[in-house]
mmCIF file of C-alpha atoms in Angstrom:
data_model
loop_
_atom_site.group_PDB
_atom_site.id
_atom_site.type_symbol
_atom_site.label_atom_id
_atom_site.label_comp_id
_atom_site.label_asym_id
_atom_site.label_seq_id
_atom_site.Cartn_x
_atom_site.Cartn_y
_atom_site.Cartn_z
ATOM 1 C CA MET X 1 -13.919 -30.439 -66.794
ATOM 2 C CA ALA X 2 -11.556 -32.475 -64.877
ATOM 3 C CA GLU X 3 -12.804 -35.539 -63.108
ATOM 4 C CA SER X 4 -11.363 -36.805 -59.884
ATOM 5 C CA LYS X 5 -12.331 -39.886 -57.654
ATOM 6 C CA LEU X 6 -12.503 -39.754 -54.045
ATOM 7 C CA ASP X 7 -12.606 -43.173 -52.138
ATOM 8 C CA MET X 8 -14.783 -43.155 -49.127
ATOM 9 C CA SER X 9 -15.260 -46.019 -46.688
ATOM 10 C CA PHE X 10 -18.154 -46.217 -44.241
ATOM 11 C CA ASP X 11 -18.600 -49.031 -41.785
ATOM 12 C CA ASP X 12 -16.323 -51.426 -43.766
ATOM 13 C CA SER X 13 -18.416 -50.982 -46.928
ATOM 14 C CA PHE X 14 -16.785 -49.237 -49.893
ATOM 15 C CA GLU X 15 -18.311 -46.397 -51.806
ATOM 16 C CA GLU X 16 -16.742 -44.498 -54.833
ATOM 17 C CA LEU X 17 -17.568 -40.869 -55.115
ATOM 18 C CA ILE X 18 -17.027 -39.187 -58.428
ATOM 19 C CA CYS X 19 -16.701 -35.347 -58.216
ATOM 20 C CA GLU X 20 -16.580 -33.131 -61.222
ATOM 21 C CA GLU X 21 -14.315 -30.196 -60.753
ATOM 22 C CA SER X 22 -15.468 -26.867 -62.444
ATOM 23 C CA GLY X 23 -13.608 -23.661 -62.451
ATOM 24 C CA THR X 24 -9.873 -22.871 -62.675
ATOM 25 C CA ALA X 25 -7.247 -24.670 -60.578
ATOM 26 C CA GLU X 26 -6.922 -21.643 -58.433
ATOM 27 C CA GLU X 27 -10.698 -21.577 -57.794
ATOM 28 C CA ASN X 28 -10.594 -25.273 -56.735
ATOM 29 C CA GLU X 29 -7.544 -24.758 -54.636
ATOM 30 C CA PHE X 30 -9.327 -21.896 -52.858
ATOM 31 C CA ASP X 31 -12.438 -24.012 -52.301
ATOM 32 C CA PHE X 32 -10.539 -26.943 -50.989
ATOM 33 C CA THR X 33 -8.612 -24.510 -48.632
ATOM 34 C CA VAL X 34 -11.850 -23.012 -47.320
ATOM 35 C CA GLY X 35 -13.228 -26.429 -46.735
ATOM 36 C CA ALA X 36 -9.923 -27.317 -44.814
ATOM 37 C CA LEU X 37 -10.616 -24.199 -42.763
ATOM 38 C CA GLU X 38 -14.147 -25.297 -41.970
ATOM 39 C CA ASP X 39 -12.676 -28.688 -40.778
ATOM 40 C CA ILE X 40 -10.005 -26.973 -38.624
ATOM 41 C CA MET X 41 -12.648 -24.820 -36.918
ATOM 42 C CA LEU X 42 -14.365 -27.936 -35.749
ATOM 43 C CA ASP X 43 -11.112 -29.652 -34.905
ATOM 44 C CA ASP X 44 -10.747 -30.446 -31.147
ATOM 45 C CA GLU X 45 -7.213 -29.144 -31.027
ATOM 46 C CA PHE X 46 -8.099 -25.669 -32.497
ATOM 47 C CA THR X 47 -11.181 -25.454 -30.262
ATOM 48 C CA ARG X 48 -9.060 -26.322 -27.351
ATOM 49 C CA ILE X 49 -6.427 -23.654 -28.182
ATOM 50 C CA GLN X 50 -9.081 -20.952 -28.592
ATOM 51 C CA ASN X 51 -11.007 -21.953 -25.418
ATOM 52 C CA ASP X 52 -7.888 -21.973 -23.380
ATOM 53 C CA PHE X 53 -6.857 -18.575 -24.596
ATOM 54 C CA CYS X 54 -10.378 -17.065 -24.091
ATOM 55 C CA LYS X 55 -10.579 -18.680 -20.514
ATOM 56 C CA ARG X 56 -7.249 -17.214 -19.501
ATOM 57 C CA HIS X 57 -8.121 -13.722 -20.664
ATOM 58 C CA CYS X 58 -11.794 -13.060 -20.825
ATOM 59 C CA ASP X 59 -11.941 -11.847 -17.296
ATOM 60 C CA GLU X 60 -9.795 -8.706 -18.358
ATOM 61 C CA PHE X 61 -12.685 -7.472 -20.611
ATOM 62 C CA ASP X 62 -15.911 -5.576 -19.685
ATOM 63 C CA GLU X 63 -18.506 -3.860 -21.604
ATOM 64 C CA SER X 64 -17.237 -0.318 -20.956
ATOM 65 C CA GLU X 65 -16.227 1.778 -23.849
ATOM 66 C CA GLU X 66 -12.811 2.305 -22.398
ATOM 67 C CA ASN X 67 -10.085 -0.107 -23.437
ATOM 68 C CA LYS X 68 -6.864 -0.854 -21.481
ATOM 69 C CA LEU X 69 -3.480 -1.127 -23.138
ATOM 70 C CA SER X 70 -3.459 -4.756 -21.918
ATOM 71 C CA HIS X 71 -6.553 -5.366 -24.144
ATOM 72 C CA HIS X 72 -4.632 -4.565 -27.234
ATOM 73 C CA GLU X 73 -1.683 -6.716 -25.990
ATOM 74 C CA ILE X 74 -4.173 -9.586 -25.566
ATOM 75 C CA PHE X 75 -5.716 -9.003 -29.012
ATOM 76 C CA GLN X 76 -2.201 -9.052 -30.632
ATOM 77 C CA GLU X 77 -1.304 -12.359 -28.661
ATOM 78 C CA PHE X 78 -4.700 -13.911 -29.866
ATOM 79 C CA THR X 79 -4.107 -12.901 -33.441
ATOM 80 C CA GLY X 80 -0.665 -14.274 -33.483
ATOM 81 C CA LEU X 81 -1.793 -17.561 -31.811
ATOM 82 C CA ILE X 82 -4.869 -18.082 -34.151
ATOM 83 C CA GLU X 83 -2.984 -17.114 -37.317
ATOM 84 C CA GLY X 84 -0.022 -19.490 -36.503
ATOM 85 C CA THR X 85 -2.352 -22.200 -35.495
ATOM 86 C CA LEU X 86 -4.446 -21.987 -38.672
ATOM 87 C CA GLU X 87 -1.285 -21.855 -40.781
ATOM 88 C CA ARG X 88 0.292 -24.920 -39.117
ATOM 89 C CA MET X 89 -2.910 -26.986 -39.383
ATOM 90 C CA LEU X 90 -3.474 -25.880 -42.970
ATOM 91 C CA GLU X 91 0.072 -26.951 -43.957
ATOM 92 C CA ARG X 92 -0.626 -30.263 -42.257
ATOM 93 C CA ARG X 93 -3.760 -30.860 -44.272
ATOM 94 C CA ILE X 94 -2.578 -29.242 -47.685
ATOM 95 C CA PRO X 95 0.733 -30.218 -49.078
ATOM 96 C CA GLY X 96 2.630 -27.121 -50.465
ATOM 97 C CA PHE X 97 0.016 -24.770 -48.772
ATOM 98 C CA ASN X 98 1.149 -20.990 -49.067
ATOM 99 C CA MET X 99 -0.566 -18.677 -46.594
ATOM 100 C CA GLN X 100 0.523 -15.572 -48.557
ATOM 101 C CA SER X 101 -1.256 -16.991 -51.752
ATOM 102 C CA PHE X 102 -4.416 -17.864 -49.737
ATOM 103 C CA GLU X 103 -4.541 -14.429 -48.081
ATOM 104 C CA SER X 104 -4.372 -12.941 -51.526
ATOM 105 C CA GLN X 105 -7.218 -15.183 -52.647
ATOM 106 C CA LEU X 106 -9.191 -14.192 -49.659
ATOM 107 C CA ALA X 107 -8.921 -10.471 -50.502
ATOM 108 C CA ASP X 108 -10.235 -11.184 -53.992
ATOM 109 C CA ARG X 109 -13.050 -13.598 -52.896
ATOM 110 C CA LYS X 110 -14.051 -12.497 -49.375
ATOM 111 C CA ASP X 111 -17.764 -12.672 -50.464
ATOM 112 C CA GLU X 112 -17.523 -16.347 -51.137
ATOM 113 C CA ILE X 113 -16.625 -17.180 -47.386
ATOM 114 C CA SER X 114 -19.283 -18.654 -45.019
ATOM 115 C CA GLY X 115 -20.375 -16.945 -41.773
ATOM 116 C CA GLU X 116 -18.273 -18.786 -39.175
ATOM 117 C CA ILE X 117 -15.026 -18.510 -41.146
ATOM 118 C CA PHE X 118 -15.685 -14.898 -41.943
ATOM 119 C CA ASP X 119 -16.419 -14.255 -38.273
ATOM 120 C CA LEU X 120 -13.085 -15.805 -37.247
ATOM 121 C CA LEU X 121 -11.162 -14.019 -39.908
ATOM 122 C CA VAL X 122 -12.622 -10.730 -39.100
ATOM 123 C CA SER X 123 -12.012 -11.190 -35.404
ATOM 124 C CA LEU X 124 -8.289 -11.595 -36.347
ATOM 125 C CA GLY X 125 -8.180 -8.149 -37.672
ATOM 126 C CA ASP X 126 -10.845 -6.084 -35.824
ATOM 127 C CA PHE X 127 -10.299 -5.320 -32.195
ATOM 128 C CA SER X 128 -14.089 -4.564 -31.525
ATOM 129 C CA GLU X 129 -15.026 -7.991 -32.960
ATOM 130 C CA PHE X 130 -12.394 -9.572 -30.768
ATOM 131 C CA LYS X 131 -13.546 -7.604 -27.692
ATOM 132 C CA ASP X 132 -17.174 -8.663 -28.349
ATOM 133 C CA MET X 133 -15.868 -12.256 -28.617
ATOM 134 C CA MET X 134 -14.191 -12.040 -25.306
ATOM 135 C CA ILE X 135 -17.020 -10.434 -23.414
ATOM 136 C CA SER X 136 -19.394 -13.064 -24.804
ATOM 137 C CA TYR X 137 -17.072 -15.834 -23.658
ATOM 138 C CA LYS X 138 -16.909 -14.278 -20.195
ATOM 139 C CA ARG X 139 -20.600 -14.058 -20.098
ATOM 140 C CA ALA X 140 -20.935 -17.720 -21.143
ATOM 141 C CA LYS X 141 -18.171 -18.732 -18.655
ATOM 142 C CA SER X 142 -20.013 -17.040 -15.768
ATOM 143 C CA GLU X 143 -23.425 -18.670 -16.854
ATOM 144 C CA SER X 144 -21.913 -22.167 -16.983
ATOM 145 C CA LYS X 145 -20.026 -21.429 -13.812
ATOM 146 C CA GLY X 146 -17.035 -23.383 -15.085
ATOM 147 C CA THR X 147 -18.964 -26.724 -15.170
ATOM 148 C CA GLY X 148 -18.641 -27.436 -18.931
ATOM 149 C CA GLU X 149 -16.309 -26.748 -21.806
ATOM 150 C CA LEU X 150 -17.107 -23.595 -23.604
ATOM 151 C CA SER X 151 -16.952 -23.197 -27.384
ATOM 152 C CA LEU X 152 -17.267 -20.070 -29.586
ATOM 153 C CA MET X 153 -17.354 -22.086 -32.748
ATOM 154 C CA GLY X 154 -20.733 -23.144 -34.057
ATOM 155 C CA GLN X 155 -22.430 -20.172 -32.743
ATOM 156 C CA HIS X 156 -22.061 -16.420 -33.145
ATOM 157 C CA LEU X 157 -21.895 -14.762 -29.789
ATOM 158 C CA SER X 158 -22.312 -11.091 -29.492
ATOM 159 C CA ARG X 159 -22.983 -8.485 -26.698
ATOM 160 C CA GLY X 160 -26.684 -8.675 -27.425
ATOM 161 C CA ASP X 161 -26.958 -12.432 -26.890
ATOM 162 C CA ALA X 162 -27.317 -12.317 -23.031
ATOM 163 C CA LYS X 163 -29.790 -9.408 -22.903
#
């Protein structure tokens, strides 16, 4: 097992944390990338980008079964925006990050992804999940009457939440 040391400072006091790495280099890289994704999902910039998009487009959606062509266009725009943002933020955090390599690892290890990350990644490829997210955001927006910042991260919103 390889041993690495991470220096962590808290309130001007110094602590040394020793972590034992287990598994292959690829497994450790995957775990590190998933951790970075979790951090990004809580990042103010990412939350702002997602909230701004949802705020601009959520009023287009309703709970009817019929979907407009504009819904699919908005979905494609959201997918491109979030994928691009995630890739850019991962590249900033992880030198030499390769999205294609990570996507390949995701396909092989999707059962190892936590709920919030899984929900986000699924929403990028599944229109019905995206539509549910937009309807939930619209509902939360109307309930808050625009008085506070809304966030979809940290909670799973679905059509049934407001019933």
